[in-house]
Amino acid sequence: TLAKMPSGGGRSADGVVLQRLQVLTRATVQAMGSRQVSNILSAMAKLDASGRMDVENELVGVLLRRATGMVTDFKPQDIAHLSWALASMSVKPDAGLLEAMQGRARE
C-alpha cells in the first residue's frame, strides 16, 4: 500500500510517485466509488501520520465533496474508514456530510 512505501529525502522516488498519484486522484475523482474515496483518504492519513506526506487540503476537499455527493452509497466500513481518516488528519467535515454519514451509519 501507499502507506508502506519507504521514506526518502528530497525529491525521492516515493515523493514523485505520491505527487503523480495526487494528480491522478484529482483527474479521476468523479469516477470513484465510496470505497475508493474512503481508501484514498485513509492512505493519505497514514502517510501524513508517518511524516511522508503533507496533507493537501485542496485534495482532501475534492475527495470530501465527492463523498458528500454519494454518501448514500457508503457502506458501514467505508464510513468507518472515512471517519478514521478525517479524525487522524484533524479534518472536520462540513455539517451536511457529517449528518449524512451519521444517518447512513444508523441504517
N, CA, C and O atoms as a MOPAC input file, in Angstrom:
PM7 MOZYME 1SCF
protein

 N      0.83400 1    -1.19000 1     0.00000 1
 C      0.00000 1     0.00000 1     0.00000 1
 C      0.87100 1     1.24400 1     0.00000 1
 O      2.08000 1     1.17100 1     0.22100 1
 N      0.25500 1     2.36700 1    -0.24600 1
 C      0.99500 1     3.62600 1    -0.25500 1
 C      1.62800 1     3.90500 1     1.09100 1
 O      2.74400 1     4.41900 1     1.16500 1
 N      0.92100 1     3.56700 1     2.15000 1
 C      1.41900 1     3.87700 1     3.48500 1
 C      2.66200 1     3.06400 1     3.84100 1
 O      3.35800 1     3.40000 1     4.80000 1
 N      2.95100 1     2.01800 1     3.10000 1
 C      4.11100 1     1.18600 1     3.39000 1
 C      5.30700 1     1.51500 1     2.51000 1
 O      6.32800 1     0.83100 1     2.58400 1
 N      5.20300 1     2.54300 1     1.68100 1
 C      6.31200 1     2.92200 1     0.82500 1
 C      7.46200 1     3.43900 1     1.67600 1
 O      7.23100 1     4.17400 1     2.63700 1
 N      8.69700 1     3.07100 1     1.34300 1
 C      9.82400 1     3.56100 1     2.13300 1
 C      9.97500 1     5.05800 1     1.98800 1
 O      9.73100 1     5.62700 1     0.92400 1
 N     10.38100 1     5.68500 1     3.07600 1
 C     10.55300 1     7.13500 1     3.01500 1
 C     11.93700 1     7.45400 1     2.50100 1
 O     12.85500 1     6.64000 1     2.59000 1
 N     12.07000 1     8.63100 1     1.97000 1
 C     13.35500 1     9.07700 1     1.45100 1
 C     13.42900 1    10.57600 1     1.52800 1
 O     12.41400 1    11.23300 1     1.76100 1
 N     14.57900 1    11.12200 1     1.34300 1
 C     14.73300 1    12.56600 1     1.44300 1
 C     14.64800 1    13.24700 1     0.10100 1
 O     14.85500 1    12.62600 1    -0.94100 1
 N     14.34300 1    14.51800 1     0.13200 1
 C     14.35600 1    15.33200 1    -1.07100 1
 C     13.34900 1    14.86900 1    -2.10800 1
 O     12.22600 1    14.48400 1    -1.78300 1
 N     13.77300 1    14.91500 1    -3.35600 1
 C     12.90900 1    14.53100 1    -4.47600 1
 C     13.09300 1    13.03500 1    -4.75100 1
 O     13.55700 1    12.64600 1    -5.82300 1
 N     12.73400 1    12.22100 1    -3.79700 1
 C     12.91600 1    10.78400 1    -3.89000 1
 C     11.87300 1    10.16600 1    -4.80800 1
 O     10.91100 1    10.81600 1    -5.21600 1
 N     12.08600 1     8.91400 1    -5.11700 1
 C     11.15900 1     8.20200 1    -5.99100 1
 C      9.76700 1     8.14300 1    -5.38300 1
 O      8.77800 1     8.30600 1    -6.09700 1
 N      9.66800 1     7.91200 1    -4.06600 1
 C      8.34100 1     7.83900 1    -3.46700 1
 C      7.65100 1     9.19800 1    -3.49000 1
 O      6.42800 1     9.26200 1    -3.61900 1
 N      8.40500 1    10.27900 1    -3.36700 1
 C      7.81800 1    11.61100 1    -3.46600 1
 C      7.25500 1    11.87400 1    -4.84400 1
 O      6.18800 1    12.47500 1    -4.97700 1
 N      7.96000 1    11.43100 1    -5.87200 1
 C      7.48400 1    11.59000 1    -7.24800 1
 C      6.23100 1    10.75100 1    -7.46200 1
 O      5.27200 1    11.20400 1    -8.08700 1
 N      6.24400 1     9.53100 1    -6.94300 1
 C      5.08000 1     8.65700 1    -7.07700 1
 C      3.87200 1     9.26700 1    -6.37200 1
 O      2.77400 1     9.28400 1    -6.92800 1
 N      4.06400 1     9.76200 1    -5.16700 1
 C      2.95400 1    10.37700 1    -4.42900 1
 C      2.40300 1    11.58900 1    -5.15900 1
 O      1.19000 1    11.78700 1    -5.22100 1
 N      3.28800 1    12.39000 1    -5.70600 1
 C      2.83900 1    13.56800 1    -6.44800 1
 C      2.00600 1    13.15300 1    -7.66400 1
 O      0.97200 1    13.75600 1    -7.95000 1
 N      2.45700 1    12.13400 1    -8.36400 1
 C      1.73100 1    11.65300 1    -9.53900 1
 C      0.36700 1    11.07100 1    -9.13400 1
 O     -0.63200 1    11.28000 1    -9.82300 1
 N      0.33700 1    10.34500 1    -8.01900 1
 C     -0.93000 1     9.78300 1    -7.54800 1
 C     -1.93000 1    10.88000 1    -7.17300 1
 O     -3.13400 1    10.71900 1    -7.37300 1
 N     -1.43600 1    11.97500 1    -6.63900 1
 C     -2.32000 1    13.09100 1    -6.31100 1
 C     -2.92200 1    13.68900 1    -7.57500 1
 O     -4.10300 1    14.03700 1    -7.60300 1
 N     -2.11600 1    13.80800 1    -8.61300 1
 C     -2.60700 1    14.32800 1    -9.89700 1
 C     -3.66300 1    13.38000 1   -10.46700 1
 O     -4.71600 1    13.82200 1   -10.92600 1
 N     -3.37600 1    12.08100 1   -10.43600 1
 C     -4.33300 1    11.10200 1   -10.95400 1
 C     -5.62300 1    11.07500 1   -10.13600 1
 O     -6.71000 1    10.89500 1   -10.68600 1
 N     -5.50100 1    11.25100 1    -8.84700 1
 C     -6.68300 1    11.27600 1    -7.98600 1
 C     -7.59100 1    12.43100 1    -8.37700 1
 O     -8.80300 1    12.25700 1    -8.50600 1
 N     -7.00800 1    13.60900 1    -8.56700 1
 C     -7.81900 1    14.77300 1    -8.96900 1
 C     -8.49600 1    14.52400 1   -10.31300 1
 O     -9.64900 1    14.90600 1   -10.51300 1
 N     -7.77900 1    13.88600 1   -11.22600 1
 C     -8.30200 1    13.68200 1   -12.57400 1
 C     -9.41900 1    12.64200 1   -12.62600 1
 O    -10.25000 1    12.67800 1   -13.53300 1
 N     -9.44900 1    11.72600 1   -11.67600 1
 C    -10.41300 1    10.62300 1   -11.74400 1
 C    -11.43200 1    10.61400 1   -10.60400 1
 O    -12.21800 1     9.67300 1   -10.49100 1
 N    -11.42900 1    11.63500 1    -9.76800 1
 C    -12.27200 1    11.61800 1    -8.56900 1
 C    -13.75500 1    11.43600 1    -8.88800 1
 O    -14.46400 1    10.78700 1    -8.12000 1
 N    -14.23700 1    11.98400 1    -9.98600 1
 C    -15.66400 1    11.88000 1   -10.30000 1
 C    -16.07900 1    10.46400 1   -10.67800 1
 O    -17.26700 1    10.14200 1   -10.64000 1
 N    -15.13100 1     9.62200 1   -11.03800 1
 C    -15.43500 1     8.23300 1   -11.38500 1
 C    -15.27400 1     7.29300 1   -10.19100 1
 O    -15.55200 1     6.09900 1   -10.30100 1
 N    -14.83000 1     7.82200 1    -9.05800 1
 C    -14.56600 1     6.98700 1    -7.88400 1
 C    -15.84200 1     6.62500 1    -7.14900 1
 O    -16.80600 1     7.38900 1    -7.10000 1
 N    -15.81200 1     5.42800 1    -6.57800 1
 C    -16.89000 1     4.97800 1    -5.71800 1
 C    -16.55500 1     5.27800 1    -4.26500 1
 O    -15.49400 1     5.81500 1    -3.94900 1
 N    -17.48300 1     4.91900 1    -3.39300 1
 C    -17.30700 1     5.22100 1    -1.97100 1
 C    -16.08300 1     4.52500 1    -1.38300 1
 O    -15.36900 1     5.11300 1    -0.57100 1
 N    -15.83800 1     3.30200 1    -1.77700 1
 C    -14.68400 1     2.58100 1    -1.25200 1
 C    -13.37300 1     3.25200 1    -1.67700 1
 O    -12.45100 1     3.37200 1    -0.87000 1
 N    -13.28500 1     3.68500 1    -2.92600 1
 C    -12.07100 1     4.34500 1    -3.39500 1
 C    -11.82300 1     5.64600 1    -2.64600 1
 O    -10.69500 1     5.93500 1    -2.24700 1
 N    -12.87500 1     6.42400 1    -2.45600 1
 C    -12.72700 1     7.70100 1    -1.74200 1
 C    -12.25000 1     7.45800 1    -0.31100 1
 O    -11.31600 1     8.11000 1     0.15400 1
 N    -12.89200 1     6.52100 1     0.38400 1
 C    -12.50500 1     6.27500 1     1.77300 1
 C    -11.11100 1     5.65800 1     1.86900 1
 O    -10.36300 1     5.97200 1     2.79500 1
 N    -10.75100 1     4.78600 1     0.92800 1
 C     -9.41400 1     4.18100 1     0.95400 1
 C     -8.31600 1     5.19800 1     0.66800 1
 O     -7.25600 1     5.15900 1     1.29400 1
 N     -8.55800 1     6.10100 1    -0.26300 1
 C     -7.55600 1     7.12700 1    -0.56700 1
 C     -7.36400 1     8.05100 1     0.63000 1
 O     -6.23400 1     8.38300 1     0.98600 1
 N     -8.46200 1     8.46500 1     1.24900 1
 C     -8.33500 1     9.31700 1     2.42700 1
 C     -7.62900 1     8.58400 1     3.56800 1
 O     -6.85400 1     9.19500 1     4.30400 1
 N     -7.88500 1     7.29100 1     3.72400 1
 C     -7.19000 1     6.50500 1     4.74800 1
 C     -5.69100 1     6.42900 1     4.45900 1
 O     -4.87200 1     6.57700 1     5.36600 1
 N     -5.34000 1     6.20100 1     3.21000 1
 C     -3.91500 1     6.15800 1     2.83600 1
 C     -3.24800 1     7.50500 1     3.07100 1
 O     -2.11200 1     7.56700 1     3.54100 1
 N     -3.95500 1     8.58500 1     2.74300 1
 C     -3.40800 1     9.92000 1     2.98900 1
 C     -3.17200 1    10.14800 1     4.47500 1
 O     -2.16000 1    10.73100 1     4.86400 1
 N     -4.10800 1     9.68900 1     5.30900 1
 C     -3.96900 1     9.85500 1     6.76000 1
 C     -2.76600 1     9.07400 1     7.28100 1
 O     -2.02400 1     9.56900 1     8.13000 1
 N     -2.57000 1     7.86300 1     6.77800 1
 C     -1.42000 1     7.05400 1     7.20200 1
 C     -0.11000 1     7.70000 1     6.77900 1
 O      0.84700 1     7.74300 1     7.55300 1
 N     -0.06900 1     8.19600 1     5.56500 1
 C      1.14400 1     8.85600 1     5.08200 1
 C      1.41800 1    10.14600 1     5.84800 1
 O      2.56800 1    10.47400 1     6.13800 1
 N      0.36000 1    10.86500 1     6.16700 1
 C      0.50800 1    12.09100 1     6.94900 1
 C      1.05700 1    11.76700 1     8.33400 1
 O      1.96600 1    12.44200 1     8.81800 1
 N      0.51000 1    10.74000 1     8.96900 1
 C      0.95100 1    10.35900 1    10.31600 1
 C      2.39700 1     9.88800 1    10.32400 1
 O      3.11100 1    10.08700 1    11.30600 1
 N      2.83200 1     9.26500 1     9.23400 1
 C      4.20500 1     8.76700 1     9.16600 1
 C      5.19200 1     9.86500 1     8.80200 1
 O      6.40300 1     9.65000 1     8.85100 1
 N      4.69200 1    11.03300 1     8.43900 1
 C      5.56200 1    12.13800 1     8.06300 1
 C      6.04100 1    12.08100 1     6.62700 1
 O      6.90700 1    12.86400 1     6.23600 1
 N      5.49500 1    11.16800 1     5.83000 1
 C      5.94000 1    11.03100 1     4.44100 1
 C      5.11000 1    11.83500 1     3.45700 1
 O      5.40500 1    11.86700 1     2.26200 1
 N      4.06900 1    12.48600 1     3.96500 1
 C      3.22700 1    13.28000 1     3.06600 1
 C      2.55900 1    14.37400 1     3.87100 1
 O      2.01600 1    14.12600 1     4.94800 1
 N      2.60100 1    15.56100 1     3.35300 1
 C      1.83200 1    16.65000 1     3.94300 1
 C      0.46000 1    16.61800 1     3.28800 1
 O      0.34300 1    16.60500 1     2.06300 1
 N     -0.55700 1    16.60800 1     4.10600 1
 C     -1.91500 1    16.54700 1     3.58800 1
 C     -2.19800 1    17.80500 1     2.78000 1
 O     -1.97200 1    18.92300 1     3.24200 1
 N     -2.69200 1    17.60500 1     1.57800 1
 C     -3.08900 1    18.71800 1     0.72900 1
 C     -4.55400 1    19.02200 1     1.01600 1
 O     -5.43400 1    18.23700 1     0.66200 1
 N     -4.81500 1    20.13700 1     1.64500 1
 C     -6.19300 1    20.49800 1     1.99400 1
 C     -7.09600 1    20.54300 1     0.77400 1
 O     -8.26900 1    20.17900 1     0.84900 1
 N     -6.55300 1    20.98700 1    -0.34000 1
 C     -7.35400 1    21.08800 1    -1.55800 1
 C     -7.77700 1    19.69900 1    -2.02900 1
 O     -8.92700 1    19.50800 1    -2.42600 1
 N     -6.87500 1    18.73700 1    -1.99100 1
 C     -7.20500 1    17.38200 1    -2.41600 1
 C     -8.18600 1    16.72400 1    -1.44700 1
 O     -9.10000 1    16.01800 1    -1.87100 1
 N     -8.00000 1    16.95200 1    -0.16300 1
 C     -8.95500 1    16.44100 1     0.83000 1
 C    -10.33500 1    17.03500 1     0.54200 1
 O    -11.33600 1    16.32000 1     0.59200 1
 N    -10.39500 1    18.31300 1     0.24800 1
 C    -11.66600 1    18.96600 1    -0.06800 1
 C    -12.33200 1    18.36900 1    -1.29300 1
 O    -13.54700 1    18.17300 1    -1.30700 1
 N    -11.54900 1    18.07800 1    -2.32000 1
 C    -12.09100 1    17.45800 1    -3.53800 1
 C    -12.70300 1    16.09800 1    -3.19200 1
 O    -13.80500 1    15.77400 1    -3.63400 1
 N    -11.98400 1    15.31700 1    -2.40900 1
 C    -12.47600 1    13.99300 1    -2.02600 1
 C    -13.71400 1    14.09200 1    -1.12600 1
 O    -14.63400 1    13.28300 1    -1.24800 1
 N    -13.73800 1    15.06700 1    -0.23800 1
 C    -14.90900 1    15.23400 1     0.63300 1
 C    -16.13900 1    15.68500 1    -0.14700 1
 O    -17.25700 1    15.26800 1     0.15500 1
 N    -15.93700 1    16.52900 1    -1.14000 1
 C    -17.07600 1    16.93500 1    -1.98000 1
 C    -17.63400 1    15.72400 1    -2.72700 1
 O    -18.84700 1    15.57800 1    -2.87500 1
 N    -16.74000 1    14.86700 1    -3.19000 1
 C    -17.18500 1    13.63600 1    -3.85900 1
 C    -17.96000 1    12.75600 1    -2.86800 1
 O    -19.01100 1    12.21000 1    -3.20600 1
 N    -17.44300 1    12.62700 1    -1.66300 1
 C    -18.10400 1    11.81800 1    -0.64100 1
 C    -19.49000 1    12.36900 1    -0.32200 1
 O    -20.44300 1    11.60400 1    -0.17700 1
 N    -19.60500 1    13.68000 1    -0.21200 1
 C    -20.88800 1    14.30700 1     0.09500 1
 C    -21.91100 1    13.99500 1    -0.98600 1
 O    -23.08200 1    13.75900 1    -0.68800 1
 N    -21.47700 1    13.99200 1    -2.22600 1
 C    -22.38800 1    13.73800 1    -3.33800 1
 C    -22.82900 1    12.29600 1    -3.47000 1
 O    -23.74900 1    12.00200 1    -4.23300 1
 N    -22.19600 1    11.39400 1    -2.75000 1
 C    -22.52300 1     9.97800 1    -2.90100 1
 C    -22.65500 1     9.25700 1    -1.56800 1
 O    -22.50700 1     8.03600 1    -1.51000 1
 N    -22.92700 1     9.98600 1    -0.51000 1
 C    -22.93100 1     9.39700 1     0.83400 1
 C    -23.92000 1     8.23800 1     0.96700 1
 O    -23.70600 1     7.34300 1     1.78400 1
 N    -24.97900 1     8.23900 1     0.19300 1
 C    -25.93500 1     7.13100 1     0.27800 1
 C    -25.33700 1     5.82500 1    -0.24700 1
 O    -25.87700 1     4.75300 1     0.02700 1
 N    -24.24600 1     5.89200 1    -0.98600 1
 C    -23.57800 1     4.69600 1    -1.49900 1
 C    -22.60000 1     4.09800 1    -0.49200 1
 O    -22.13500 1     2.97300 1    -0.67400 1
 N    -22.28500 1     4.83900 1     0.56600 1
 C    -21.28700 1     4.38700 1     1.53000 1
 C    -21.81500 1     3.22300 1     2.35200 1
 O    -22.92800 1     3.26500 1     2.87700 1
 N    -20.99700 1     2.19000 1     2.45300 1
 C    -21.28500 1     1.05700 1     3.33100 1
 C    -20.69700 1     1.38700 1     4.70000 1
 O    -19.86000 1     2.28400 1     4.80500 1
 N    -21.11700 1     0.68000 1     5.75300 1
 C    -20.58900 1     0.97200 1     7.09300 1
 C    -19.05800 1     0.98300 1     7.16400 1
 O    -18.48100 1     1.83600 1     7.83800 1
 N    -18.40500 1     0.05700 1     6.48500 1
 C    -16.93900 1     0.03000 1     6.51000 1
 C    -16.35500 1     1.27400 1     5.86400 1
 O    -15.35300 1     1.80400 1     6.34500 1
 N    -16.96500 1     1.75100 1     4.78000 1
 C    -16.49300 1     2.97400 1     4.11800 1
 C    -16.62900 1     4.17300 1     5.05300 1
 O    -15.74000 1     5.02200 1     5.12100 1
 N    -17.74500 1     4.23500 1     5.77000 1
 C    -17.97200 1     5.32500 1     6.72400 1
 C    -16.93400 1     5.27400 1     7.83900 1
 O    -16.40900 1     6.30500 1     8.25800 1
 N    -16.64200 1     4.06400 1     8.31600 1
 C    -15.63500 1     3.91400 1     9.37000 1
 C    -14.26200 1     4.37400 1     8.88700 1
 O    -13.56300 1     5.09100 1     9.60300 1
 N    -13.87200 1     3.96800 1     7.68300 1
 C    -12.57700 1     4.37800 1     7.13700 1
 C    -12.51500 1     5.89200 1     6.94000 1
 O    -11.52000 1     6.53700 1     7.27200 1
 N    -13.58800 1     6.43900 1     6.39700 1
 C    -13.63400 1     7.88200 1     6.16800 1
 C    -13.56100 1     8.64000 1     7.48300 1
 O    -12.81600 1     9.61300 1     7.60200 1
 N    -14.33000 1     8.19900 1     8.46700 1
 C    -14.33000 1     8.86400 1     9.77500 1
 C    -12.95600 1     8.79700 1    10.42500 1
 O    -12.46800 1     9.79500 1    10.95600 1
 N    -12.32900 1     7.62400 1    10.38700 1
 C    -10.98800 1     7.46200 1    10.96900 1
 C     -9.98900 1     8.38100 1    10.27200 1
 O     -9.19500 1     9.05600 1    10.92800 1
 N    -10.03100 1     8.40300 1     8.94100 1
 C     -9.08300 1     9.21700 1     8.18300 1
 C     -9.22900 1    10.70000 1     8.52500 1
 O     -8.23400 1    11.39400 1     8.73300 1
 N    -10.46200 1    11.17800 1     8.58100 1
 C    -10.68100 1    12.58800 1     8.88800 1
 C    -10.21700 1    12.92500 1    10.29600 1
 O     -9.59200 1    13.96200 1    10.52000 1
 N    -10.52400 1    12.04700 1    11.24300 1
 C    -10.09000 1    12.28100 1    12.62500 1
 C     -8.56300 1    12.26000 1    12.71600 1
 O     -7.96900 1    13.08000 1    13.41600 1
 N     -7.93900 1    11.33400 1    12.01900 1
 C     -6.47500 1    11.21900 1    12.05100 1
 C     -5.79000 1    12.45100 1    11.47600 1
 O     -4.70700 1    12.83400 1    11.92000 1
 N     -6.42700 1    13.07000 1    10.48500 1
 C     -5.84800 1    14.25700 1     9.85400 1
 C     -6.36700 1    15.54600 1    10.48100 1
 O     -6.03900 1    16.63800 1    10.01600 1
 N     -7.18000 1    15.42700 1    11.53800 1
 C     -7.79800 1    16.59200 1    12.19600 1
 C     -8.60100 1    17.43900 1    11.21900 1
 O     -8.55700 1    18.66900 1    11.25600 1
 N     -9.33600 1    16.75900 1    10.34600 1
 C    -10.19200 1    17.43300 1     9.36800 1
 C    -11.63200 1    17.30400 1     9.83700 1
 O    -12.12000 1    16.19800 1    10.06600 1
 N    -12.30100 1    18.42300 1     9.97700 1
 C    -13.70300 1    18.41000 1    10.37700 1
 C    -14.55500 1    18.51000 1     9.11100 1
 O    -14.47700 1    19.49700 1     8.37900 1
 N    -15.37700 1    17.47000 1     8.85700 1
 C    -16.23000 1    17.54000 1     7.66500 1
 C    -17.32100 1    18.58800 1     7.85300 1
 O    -17.67400 1    18.93600 1     8.98000 1
 N    -17.85100 1    19.08600 1     6.74200 1
 C    -18.93400 1    20.05400 1     6.87700 1
 C    -20.15600 1    19.35600 1     7.47300 1
 O    -20.26100 1    18.13000 1     7.45000 1
 N    -21.05300 1    20.14200 1     7.99300 1
 C    -22.20800 1    19.60800 1     8.72700 1
 C    -23.04500 1    18.68300 1     7.86000 1
 O    -23.56200 1    17.67900 1     8.35000 1
 N    -23.18700 1    19.00300 1     6.59000 1
 C    -24.00300 1    18.17400 1     5.69900 1
 C    -23.44900 1    16.76600 1     5.55600 1
 O    -24.19900 1    15.79300 1     5.62500 1
 N    -22.15200 1    16.65200 1     5.35800 1
 C    -21.53400 1    15.33600 1     5.22500 1
 C    -21.59700 1    14.58000 1     6.54100 1
 O    -21.89300 1    13.38500 1     6.56100 1
 N    -21.32300 1    15.26600 1     7.62700 1
 C    -21.34700 1    14.62200 1     8.93700 1
 C    -22.73600 1    14.07400 1     9.26100 1
 O    -22.86500 1    12.94000 1     9.72300 1
 N    -23.76700 1    14.87100 1     9.02300 1
 C    -25.13500 1    14.42300 1     9.28000 1
 C    -25.51300 1    13.25500 1     8.37800 1
 O    -26.15500 1    12.30400 1     8.82200 1
 N    -25.11800 1    13.32800 1     7.12600 1
 C    -25.43100 1    12.24600 1     6.19000 1
 C    -24.71700 1    10.95800 1     6.58500 1
 O    -25.29900 1     9.87700 1     6.49600 1
 N    -23.46000 1    11.06300 1     7.02100 1
 C    -22.72000 1     9.88000 1     7.46400 1
 C    -23.35900 1     9.28400 1     8.71200 1
 O    -23.46700 1     8.06300 1     8.82900 1
 N    -23.78400 1    10.13300 1     9.64700 1
 C    -24.43200 1     9.64500 1    10.86400 1
 C    -25.73200 1     8.93300 1    10.52200 1
 O    -26.01800 1     7.86100 1    11.05400 1
 N    -26.51500 1     9.52800 1     9.63500 1
 C    -27.76400 1     8.90700 1     9.22500 1
 C    -27.54300 1     7.58100 1     8.52200 1
 O    -28.27400 1     6.61600 1     8.74400 1
 N    -26.54000 1     7.54400 1     7.68400 1
 C    -26.20500 1     6.30600 1     6.96200 1
 C    -25.73600 1     5.22800 1     7.93100 1
 O    -26.07300 1     4.05600 1     7.76000 1
 N    -24.97700 1     5.60100 1     8.92600 1
 C    -24.46400 1     4.63800 1     9.90500 1
 C    -25.60000 1     4.03200 1    10.72900 1
 O    -25.48600 1     2.90100 1    11.20100 1
 N    -26.68400 1     4.76900 1    10.90400 1
 C    -27.81800 1     4.27800 1    11.70800 1
 C    -28.69700 1     3.31300 1    10.93600 1
 O    -29.48500 1     2.58000 1    11.53200 1
 N    -28.57200 1     3.30200 1     9.62100 1
 C    -29.44000 1     2.43100 1     8.79000 1
 C    -29.12000 1     0.97000 1     8.97800 1
 O    -29.75200 1     0.11400 1     8.35800 1

